[in-house]
mmCIF file of C-alpha atoms and ligand atoms in Angstrom:
data_model
loop_
_atom_site.group_PDB
_atom_site.id
_atom_site.type_symbol
_atom_site.label_atom_id
_atom_site.label_comp_id
_atom_site.label_asym_id
_atom_site.label_seq_id
_atom_site.Cartn_x
_atom_site.Cartn_y
_atom_site.Cartn_z
ATOM 1 C CA MET A 1 -0.079 0.026 -0.116
ATOM 2 C CA ALA A 2 1.211 3.569 -0.837
ATOM 3 C CA ARG A 3 2.467 5.525 2.122
ATOM 4 C CA PRO A 4 0.181 8.551 2.779
ATOM 5 C CA PHE A 5 1.589 11.789 1.234
ATOM 6 C CA ALA A 6 4.170 13.770 3.573
ATOM 7 C CA SER A 7 2.271 14.533 6.876
ATOM 8 C CA SER A 8 -1.127 14.462 5.233
ATOM 9 C CA ALA A 9 -2.429 11.512 7.478
ATOM 10 C CA ASP A 10 -0.849 13.032 10.774
ATOM 11 C CA LEU A 11 -4.061 14.323 12.140
ATOM 12 C CA ASP A 12 -3.934 13.813 15.858
ATOM 13 C CA GLU A 13 -3.680 17.001 17.959
ATOM 14 C CA LYS A 14 -0.413 17.571 19.791
ATOM 15 C CA THR A 15 -0.164 18.943 23.270
ATOM 16 C CA ASP A 16 1.482 22.460 23.734
ATOM 17 C CA THR A 17 3.696 23.052 26.473
ATOM 18 C CA LEU A 18 4.604 26.434 27.641
ATOM 19 C CA GLU A 19 8.129 26.734 29.488
ATOM 20 C CA VAL A 20 9.496 29.561 31.379
ATOM 21 C CA LEU A 21 13.257 29.613 30.712
ATOM 22 C CA GLY A 22 14.243 32.335 32.947
ATOM 23 C CA ASP A 23 12.857 35.804 33.744
ATOM 24 C CA GLY A 24 10.489 36.820 30.847
ATOM 25 C CA VAL A 25 11.734 34.234 28.452
ATOM 26 C CA TYR A 26 9.029 31.764 26.952
ATOM 27 C CA ALA A 27 9.027 28.811 24.813
ATOM 28 C CA LEU A 28 6.124 26.847 23.559
ATOM 29 C CA THR A 29 7.030 23.328 22.560
ATOM 30 C CA ALA A 30 4.538 20.928 20.734
ATOM 31 C CA GLU A 31 5.817 17.423 20.686
ATOM 32 C CA GLY A 32 7.745 17.866 17.531
ATOM 33 C CA ASP A 33 5.303 20.347 15.827
ATOM 34 C CA PRO A 34 6.998 23.863 15.121
ATOM 35 C CA ASN A 35 7.988 25.675 18.385
ATOM 36 C CA VAL A 36 7.511 29.434 19.075
ATOM 37 C CA GLY A 37 8.861 31.794 21.746
ATOM 38 C CA ALA A 38 8.734 35.216 23.449
ATOM 39 C CA VAL A 39 10.978 37.472 25.303
ATOM 40 C CA GLU A 40 9.903 40.356 27.668
ATOM 41 C CA GLY A 41 11.295 43.684 27.263
ATOM 42 C CA ASP A 42 10.418 46.263 29.879
ATOM 43 C CA ASP A 43 7.159 47.334 28.415
ATOM 44 C CA PHE A 44 7.024 45.424 25.237
ATOM 45 C CA LEU A 45 7.375 41.836 23.931
ATOM 46 C CA VAL A 46 9.440 40.206 21.372
ATOM 47 C CA CYS A 47 7.715 37.123 19.682
ATOM 48 C CA PHE A 48 9.772 34.614 17.880
ATOM 49 C CA GLU A 49 7.799 32.862 14.916
ATOM 50 C CA ALA A 50 4.306 33.279 13.942
ATOM 51 C CA ARG A 51 2.740 29.759 13.473
ATOM 52 C CA ALA A 52 0.960 28.908 10.215
ATOM 53 C CA THR A 53 -2.257 30.735 10.807
ATOM 54 C CA PRO A 54 -3.613 33.505 12.956
ATOM 55 C CA TYR A 55 -5.934 31.215 14.493
ATOM 56 C CA MET A 56 -3.111 28.825 15.637
ATOM 57 C CA ALA A 57 -1.211 31.958 16.814
ATOM 58 C CA SER A 58 -4.010 33.164 18.841
ATOM 59 C CA ARG A 59 -3.993 29.956 20.670
ATOM 60 C CA TRP A 60 -0.275 30.498 21.437
ATOM 61 C CA LEU A 61 -0.831 34.049 22.457
ATOM 62 C CA ALA A 62 -3.700 33.032 24.863
ATOM 63 C CA ARG A 63 -1.163 31.040 26.613
ATOM 64 C CA LEU A 64 1.392 33.778 26.773
ATOM 65 C CA ARG A 65 -1.302 36.208 28.180
ATOM 66 C CA GLU A 66 -1.451 34.184 31.239
ATOM 67 C CA HIS A 67 1.979 35.451 31.998
ATOM 68 C CA THR A 68 2.225 38.839 30.537
ATOM 69 C CA ASP A 69 -0.074 41.450 28.953
ATOM 70 C CA LYS A 70 2.757 43.784 27.252
ATOM 71 C CA PRO A 71 2.109 44.497 23.707
ATOM 72 C CA VAL A 72 4.106 42.867 20.776
ATOM 73 C CA ARG A 73 6.449 45.379 19.430
ATOM 74 C CA TYR A 74 8.683 42.898 17.391
ATOM 75 C CA LEU A 75 7.638 39.786 15.680
ATOM 76 C CA VAL A 76 10.790 37.809 14.579
ATOM 77 C CA LEU A 77 10.610 35.373 11.765
ATOM 78 C CA SER A 78 13.511 33.022 11.689
ATOM 79 C CA HIS A 79 12.875 32.057 8.018
ATOM 80 C CA TYR A 80 10.406 32.305 5.280
ATOM 81 C CA HIS A 81 8.640 28.971 5.694
ATOM 82 C CA ALA A 82 4.705 29.224 5.760
ATOM 83 C CA VAL A 83 4.277 27.366 9.015
ATOM 84 C CA ARG A 84 6.582 30.063 10.806
ATOM 85 C CA THR A 85 5.243 33.096 9.033
ATOM 86 C CA LEU A 86 1.515 33.116 7.869
ATOM 87 C CA GLY A 87 -0.015 33.520 11.390
ATOM 88 C CA ALA A 88 1.638 36.892 11.665
ATOM 89 C CA ALA A 89 -1.517 38.942 11.714
ATOM 90 C CA ALA A 90 -2.656 37.664 15.064
ATOM 91 C CA PHE A 91 0.260 39.353 16.945
ATOM 92 C CA ASP A 92 -0.492 42.903 15.926
ATOM 93 C CA ALA A 93 3.230 43.599 15.871
ATOM 94 C CA GLU A 94 4.605 47.189 15.356
ATOM 95 C CA VAL A 95 7.644 45.678 13.455
ATOM 96 C CA ILE A 96 8.010 42.300 11.653
ATOM 97 C CA VAL A 97 11.709 41.411 11.562
ATOM 98 C CA ALA A 98 13.510 39.062 9.256
ATOM 99 C CA HIS A 99 16.627 38.531 7.191
ATOM 100 C CA ASP A 100 17.027 40.282 3.823
ATOM 101 C CA GLN A 101 17.161 36.665 1.945
ATOM 102 C CA THR A 102 13.772 35.775 3.889
ATOM 103 C CA ARG A 103 12.064 38.770 2.162
ATOM 104 C CA ARG A 104 13.561 37.802 -1.050
ATOM 105 C CA LEU A 105 12.389 34.263 -0.703
ATOM 106 C CA ILE A 106 8.697 35.296 0.359
ATOM 107 C CA ALA A 107 8.711 37.486 -2.777
ATOM 108 C CA GLU A 108 10.091 34.825 -4.983
ATOM 109 C CA ARG A 109 8.255 31.756 -3.796
ATOM 110 C CA GLY A 110 5.882 32.644 -0.932
ATOM 111 C CA ARG A 111 2.651 31.607 -2.705
ATOM 112 C CA GLU A 112 4.063 28.209 -3.785
ATOM 113 C CA ASP A 113 5.416 27.479 -0.339
ATOM 114 C CA TRP A 114 2.079 28.207 1.027
ATOM 115 C CA ALA A 115 0.388 25.630 -1.029
ATOM 116 C CA SER A 116 3.175 23.170 -0.639
ATOM 117 C CA GLU A 117 3.242 23.441 3.110
ATOM 118 C CA ALA A 118 -0.619 23.429 3.477
ATOM 119 C CA GLY A 119 -0.663 20.065 1.420
ATOM 120 C CA ARG A 120 2.229 18.490 3.309
ATOM 121 C CA MET A 121 0.967 19.500 6.803
ATOM 122 C CA PRO A 122 -2.703 20.197 6.986
ATOM 123 C CA ARG A 123 -3.109 19.926 10.698
ATOM 124 C CA LEU A 124 -0.781 22.762 11.261
ATOM 125 C CA PHE A 125 -3.078 24.927 8.968
ATOM 126 C CA THR A 126 -5.990 24.715 11.342
ATOM 127 C CA GLY A 127 -7.841 28.093 10.869
ATOM 128 C CA ALA A 128 -6.485 28.606 7.237
ATOM 129 C CA GLU A 129 -9.302 30.917 6.464
ATOM 130 C CA THR A 130 -7.792 33.360 8.879
ATOM 131 C CA ILE A 131 -4.602 33.954 7.007
ATOM 132 C CA PRO A 132 -5.108 37.387 5.413
ATOM 133 C CA GLY A 133 -2.207 36.679 2.835
ATOM 134 C CA LEU A 134 1.527 36.501 2.606
ATOM 135 C CA THR A 135 3.339 38.008 5.634
ATOM 136 C CA TRP A 136 5.801 40.816 4.657
ATOM 137 C CA PRO A 137 8.784 41.676 7.006
ATOM 138 C CA THR A 138 8.698 45.500 7.652
ATOM 139 C CA LEU A 139 12.497 45.488 8.874
ATOM 140 C CA THR A 140 15.070 43.278 7.245
ATOM 141 C CA PHE A 141 18.801 43.054 7.886
ATOM 142 C CA SER A 142 22.003 41.156 6.517
ATOM 143 C CA ASP A 143 23.991 40.573 9.527
ATOM 144 C CA ARG A 144 22.628 41.463 12.987
ATOM 145 C CA VAL A 145 20.127 43.587 14.713
ATOM 146 C CA THR A 146 20.278 44.291 18.509
ATOM 147 C CA ILE A 147 17.130 45.144 20.407
ATOM 148 C CA ASP A 148 17.638 46.719 24.077
ATOM 149 C CA LEU A 149 15.163 45.112 26.140
ATOM 150 C CA GLY A 150 15.096 47.954 28.562
ATOM 151 C CA GLY A 151 15.905 48.220 32.318
ATOM 152 C CA ASP A 152 18.507 45.592 33.341
ATOM 153 C CA ARG A 153 17.320 42.993 30.849
ATOM 154 C CA GLY A 154 19.967 43.163 28.436
ATOM 155 C CA ASP A 155 19.982 42.899 24.702
ATOM 156 C CA LEU A 156 18.183 40.417 22.459
ATOM 157 C CA VAL A 157 20.511 39.908 19.429
ATOM 158 C CA LEU A 158 19.260 38.695 16.179
ATOM 159 C CA ALA A 159 21.974 37.324 13.965
ATOM 160 C CA TYR A 160 22.680 35.655 10.628
ATOM 161 C CA CYS A 161 24.927 32.676 11.065
ATOM 162 C CA GLY A 162 25.263 31.715 7.380
ATOM 163 C CA ARG A 163 23.193 29.634 4.810
ATOM 164 C CA GLY A 164 21.497 26.795 6.545
ATOM 165 C CA HIS A 165 18.123 25.421 6.672
ATOM 166 C CA THR A 166 17.266 28.037 4.109
ATOM 167 C CA ALA A 167 19.255 31.142 2.648
ATOM 168 C CA GLY A 168 17.999 33.404 5.418
ATOM 169 C CA ASP A 169 17.822 31.823 8.903
ATOM 170 C CA ILE A 170 18.343 34.016 11.706
ATOM 171 C CA ILE A 171 18.799 33.127 15.562
ATOM 172 C CA GLY A 172 17.554 34.990 18.490
ATOM 173 C CA TRP A 173 20.095 35.410 21.395
ATOM 174 C CA VAL A 174 18.990 36.512 24.942
ATOM 175 C CA ALA A 175 22.440 37.637 25.988
ATOM 176 C CA LYS A 176 21.892 38.010 29.830
ATOM 177 C CA GLN A 177 20.158 34.675 30.215
ATOM 178 C CA ARG A 178 22.126 32.794 27.520
ATOM 179 C CA VAL A 179 19.066 31.484 25.928
ATOM 180 C CA LEU A 180 19.361 30.788 22.142
ATOM 181 C CA PHE A 181 16.265 30.634 19.808
ATOM 182 C CA ALA A 182 17.867 28.717 16.941
ATOM 183 C CA GLY A 183 14.892 28.356 14.539
ATOM 184 C CA ASP A 184 15.193 25.221 12.173
ATOM 185 C CA LEU A 185 19.000 25.545 12.193
ATOM 186 C CA VAL A 186 18.759 23.189 15.067
ATOM 187 C CA GLU A 187 16.241 20.344 15.813
ATOM 188 C CA ALA A 188 16.009 18.518 19.231
ATOM 189 C CA GLN A 189 14.958 15.020 18.780
ATOM 190 C CA ALA A 190 12.899 15.883 15.620
ATOM 191 C CA ALA A 191 13.987 15.130 12.030
ATOM 192 C CA LEU A 192 15.536 17.881 9.905
ATOM 193 C CA TYR A 193 13.700 19.281 6.815
ATOM 194 C CA THR A 194 16.441 20.258 4.315
ATOM 195 C CA GLY A 195 14.347 20.589 1.213
ATOM 196 C CA ASP A 196 15.324 24.326 0.886
ATOM 197 C CA ALA A 197 18.828 23.983 2.450
ATOM 198 C CA PHE A 198 22.631 24.334 1.814
ATOM 199 C CA HIS A 199 23.850 21.337 3.415
ATOM 200 C CA THR A 200 27.408 22.064 3.139
ATOM 201 C CA ASP A 201 27.306 25.461 4.645
ATOM 202 C CA TRP A 202 24.707 24.481 7.358
ATOM 203 C CA SER A 203 26.797 21.345 8.443
ATOM 204 C CA SER A 204 29.942 23.383 8.761
ATOM 205 C CA GLY A 205 30.359 27.116 9.308
ATOM 206 C CA THR A 206 26.828 27.913 10.161
ATOM 207 C CA LEU A 207 26.405 25.372 12.937
ATOM 208 C CA ASP A 208 29.865 26.340 14.194
ATOM 209 C CA ARG A 209 28.488 29.916 14.648
ATOM 210 C CA VAL A 210 25.377 28.668 16.315
ATOM 211 C CA ALA A 211 27.577 26.557 18.735
ATOM 212 C CA SER A 212 29.882 29.404 19.488
ATOM 213 C CA TYR A 213 27.140 31.163 21.638
ATOM 214 C CA GLU A 214 27.548 28.446 24.225
ATOM 215 C CA ALA A 215 23.963 28.738 25.133
ATOM 216 C CA GLU A 216 22.594 27.491 28.398
ATOM 217 C CA ALA A 217 19.368 26.803 26.825
ATOM 218 C CA LEU A 218 18.253 26.423 23.151
ATOM 219 C CA ILE A 219 14.988 26.296 21.581
ATOM 220 C CA GLY A 220 15.179 24.604 18.289
ATOM 221 C CA GLY A 221 12.636 24.599 15.426
ATOM 222 C CA ARG A 222 10.923 21.485 16.733
ATOM 223 C CA GLY A 223 11.143 19.197 19.557
ATOM 224 C CA ALA A 224 11.944 19.776 23.322
ATOM 225 C CA VAL A 225 13.902 22.650 24.771
ATOM 226 C CA ALA A 226 17.560 21.626 25.181
ATOM 227 C CA ARG A 227 18.484 22.763 28.878
ATOM 228 C CA GLY A 228 22.190 22.906 30.058
ATOM 229 C CA ARG A 229 25.351 23.106 28.049
ATOM 230 C CA GLU A 230 25.502 19.212 27.516
ATOM 231 C CA ALA A 231 21.986 19.114 25.944
ATOM 232 C CA VAL A 232 22.512 22.265 23.862
ATOM 233 C CA ASP A 233 25.640 20.660 22.434
ATOM 234 C CA ALA A 234 23.863 17.333 21.900
ATOM 235 C CA ALA A 235 21.091 19.000 19.907
ATOM 236 C CA ILE A 236 23.685 20.776 17.653
ATOM 237 C CA ASP A 237 25.700 17.533 17.194
ATOM 238 C CA GLN A 238 22.605 15.660 16.375
ATOM 239 C CA THR A 239 21.710 18.140 13.744
ATOM 240 C CA ARG A 240 25.097 18.143 12.211
ATOM 241 C CA LYS A 241 25.406 14.454 12.234
ATOM 242 C CA PHE A 242 21.981 14.148 10.359
ATOM 243 C CA LEU A 243 23.390 16.509 7.746
ATOM 244 C CA THR A 244 26.931 14.853 7.400
ATOM 245 C CA THR A 245 25.306 11.385 7.139
ATOM 246 C CA MET A 246 23.094 12.658 4.349
ATOM 247 C CA ARG A 247 25.998 14.240 2.587
ATOM 248 C CA ASP A 248 28.202 11.059 2.854
ATOM 249 C CA GLU A 249 25.495 8.657 1.653
ATOM 250 C CA VAL A 250 23.935 11.053 -1.084
ATOM 251 C CA GLY A 251 27.422 12.140 -2.186
ATOM 252 C CA ALA A 252 28.565 8.617 -2.669
ATOM 253 C CA VAL A 253 26.003 7.639 -4.902
ATOM 254 C CA HIS A 254 26.101 10.933 -6.702
ATOM 255 C CA ARG A 255 29.850 10.291 -7.357
ATOM 256 C CA ARG A 256 29.458 6.955 -8.798
ATOM 257 C CA ARG A 257 26.634 8.165 -11.061
ATOM 258 C CA GLY A 258 23.947 6.317 -9.346
ATOM 259 C CA THR A 259 20.271 7.472 -9.362
ATOM 260 C CA VAL A 260 18.429 9.703 -6.813
ATOM 261 C CA ARG A 261 16.539 6.681 -5.836
ATOM 262 C CA GLU A 262 19.605 4.791 -4.995
ATOM 263 C CA ALA A 263 20.780 7.878 -3.085
ATOM 264 C CA PHE A 264 17.447 7.987 -1.149
ATOM 265 C CA ALA A 265 17.659 4.194 -0.154
ATOM 266 C CA ALA A 266 21.222 4.731 1.081
ATOM 267 C CA ALA A 267 20.505 7.915 3.067
ATOM 268 C CA HIS A 268 17.350 6.556 4.653
ATOM 269 C CA ALA A 269 19.179 3.264 5.581
ATOM 270 C CA ALA A 270 21.976 5.149 7.246
ATOM 271 C CA LEU A 271 19.677 7.636 9.258
ATOM 272 C CA GLU A 272 16.794 5.400 10.029
ATOM 273 C CA PRO A 273 18.356 3.548 12.988
ATOM 274 C CA ARG A 274 19.073 6.680 14.924
ATOM 275 C CA TYR A 275 16.488 9.273 13.562
ATOM 276 C CA GLY A 276 13.618 7.065 12.045
ATOM 277 C CA ARG A 277 11.282 7.385 14.887
ATOM 278 C CA TRP A 278 11.539 11.211 15.346
ATOM 279 C CA PRO A 279 8.674 13.307 14.226
ATOM 280 C CA ILE A 280 8.432 14.016 10.376
ATOM 281 C CA PHE A 281 11.316 11.725 9.507
ATOM 282 C CA GLU A 282 9.481 9.918 6.788
ATOM 283 C CA HIS A 283 7.769 13.033 5.517
ATOM 284 C CA CYS A 284 11.019 14.977 5.101
ATOM 285 C CA MET A 285 13.463 12.384 3.558
ATOM 286 C CA PRO A 286 12.268 12.444 -0.094
ATOM 287 C CA PHE A 287 12.488 16.311 -0.205
ATOM 288 C CA ASN A 288 15.687 16.332 1.701
ATOM 289 C CA VAL A 289 17.411 13.865 -0.585
ATOM 290 C CA GLN A 290 16.061 15.483 -3.858
ATOM 291 C CA ARG A 291 17.540 18.774 -2.582
ATOM 292 C CA LEU A 292 20.848 17.554 -1.562
ATOM 293 C CA TRP A 293 20.997 15.602 -4.982
ATOM 294 C CA ASP A 294 20.275 19.005 -6.795
ATOM 295 C CA GLU A 295 23.056 20.644 -4.565
ATOM 296 C CA PHE A 296 25.513 17.785 -5.741
ATOM 297 C CA ASP A 297 24.322 18.624 -9.403
ATOM 298 C CA GLY A 298 25.424 22.164 -8.898
ATOM 299 C CA ILE A 299 22.184 23.752 -8.522
ATOM 300 C CA ASP A 300 22.974 26.416 -5.837
ATOM 301 C CA TRP A 301 19.693 28.163 -5.326
ATOM 302 C CA PRO A 302 16.986 25.743 -4.177
ATOM 303 C CA ARG A 303 14.427 24.979 -6.751
ATOM 304 C CA VAL A 304 10.830 25.985 -5.674
ATOM 305 C CA TRP A 305 8.618 23.273 -4.284
ATOM 306 C CA THR A 306 5.162 23.650 -5.754
ATOM 307 C CA ALA A 307 2.207 21.350 -4.711
ATOM 308 C CA GLU A 308 2.702 19.606 -8.015
ATOM 309 C CA ARG A 309 6.423 19.039 -7.805
ATOM 310 C CA ASP A 310 5.910 17.778 -4.074
ATOM 311 C CA ARG A 311 3.629 15.136 -5.519
ATOM 312 C CA GLU A 312 6.200 14.130 -8.227
ATOM 313 C CA VAL A 313 9.087 13.716 -5.701
ATOM 314 C CA TRP A 314 6.866 11.835 -3.193
ATOM 315 C CA GLU A 315 5.775 9.299 -5.959
ATOM 316 C CA ALA A 316 9.431 8.801 -7.058
ATOM 317 C CA LEU A 317 10.965 8.400 -3.525
ATOM 318 C CA GLY A 318 8.555 8.476 -0.672
ATOM 319 C CA ALA A 319 5.551 6.462 -1.660
HETATM 320 ZN ZN1 LIG B 401 11.503 25.728 8.154
#
């Protein structure tokens, strides 16, 4: 029997868990669904990630409002993916911050990505009718932006660490409390999605820069919060290992001029024992291998995923 497309059959509701990671630092994790967070300034909030729909975002905001009623001044989008951005309207933020490349990617492929992600992960798009359209950042940057949180709260640093999960991922660093919001650059016990990634950069210099913060707590894109230096390093190492294993396996098949289907089988077999039970592993692998294969073919800028191309790659590799 054919395997259901991507996460289209994953319809069981997940449990959200709100964690307070220090004075005014919040993370909402959801058993492998996309994580979100918030940092309190003296008289404002910075929210990190928007969720896929305003309806889903309002459920997160209701949890956050149990702790603080400060207005949202900044909404930070770690990258362009629809499940991170399309819920932005719920925040009523003064400023929507992202990387320059994120704005470029939304303009280039935001519509296609919306259709692709809604088809792959319908459960995350609960309340899809509340999405008013694409989310456009109102402040973008190339290297870093520092937000003074006010009082003795210190700075929130938003920084680019190099190409990784997409061309424009940024991290959020709560300097005083040494808490790092890593977006999808790091996953903790959740599979990586690399369909729009730059595997070589991500697995080397980019993750080196993420690790150089030596965070005491790290909120990845999906999965549990990593608490403590050891757990933070383990999450980064596990992310790197996923990438290097894929590069080794797909690269070997590519060098001997094999087929992408053989590369998929090799990468799947190598990763499955360690990562196979993690959320979205089976969903992601066909798209991951196809993108990495393209990268080895010399296609630097990732091809656009459309709902139609998703199905073709799934038929070829995933079904
Ligand atoms: Zn993503």
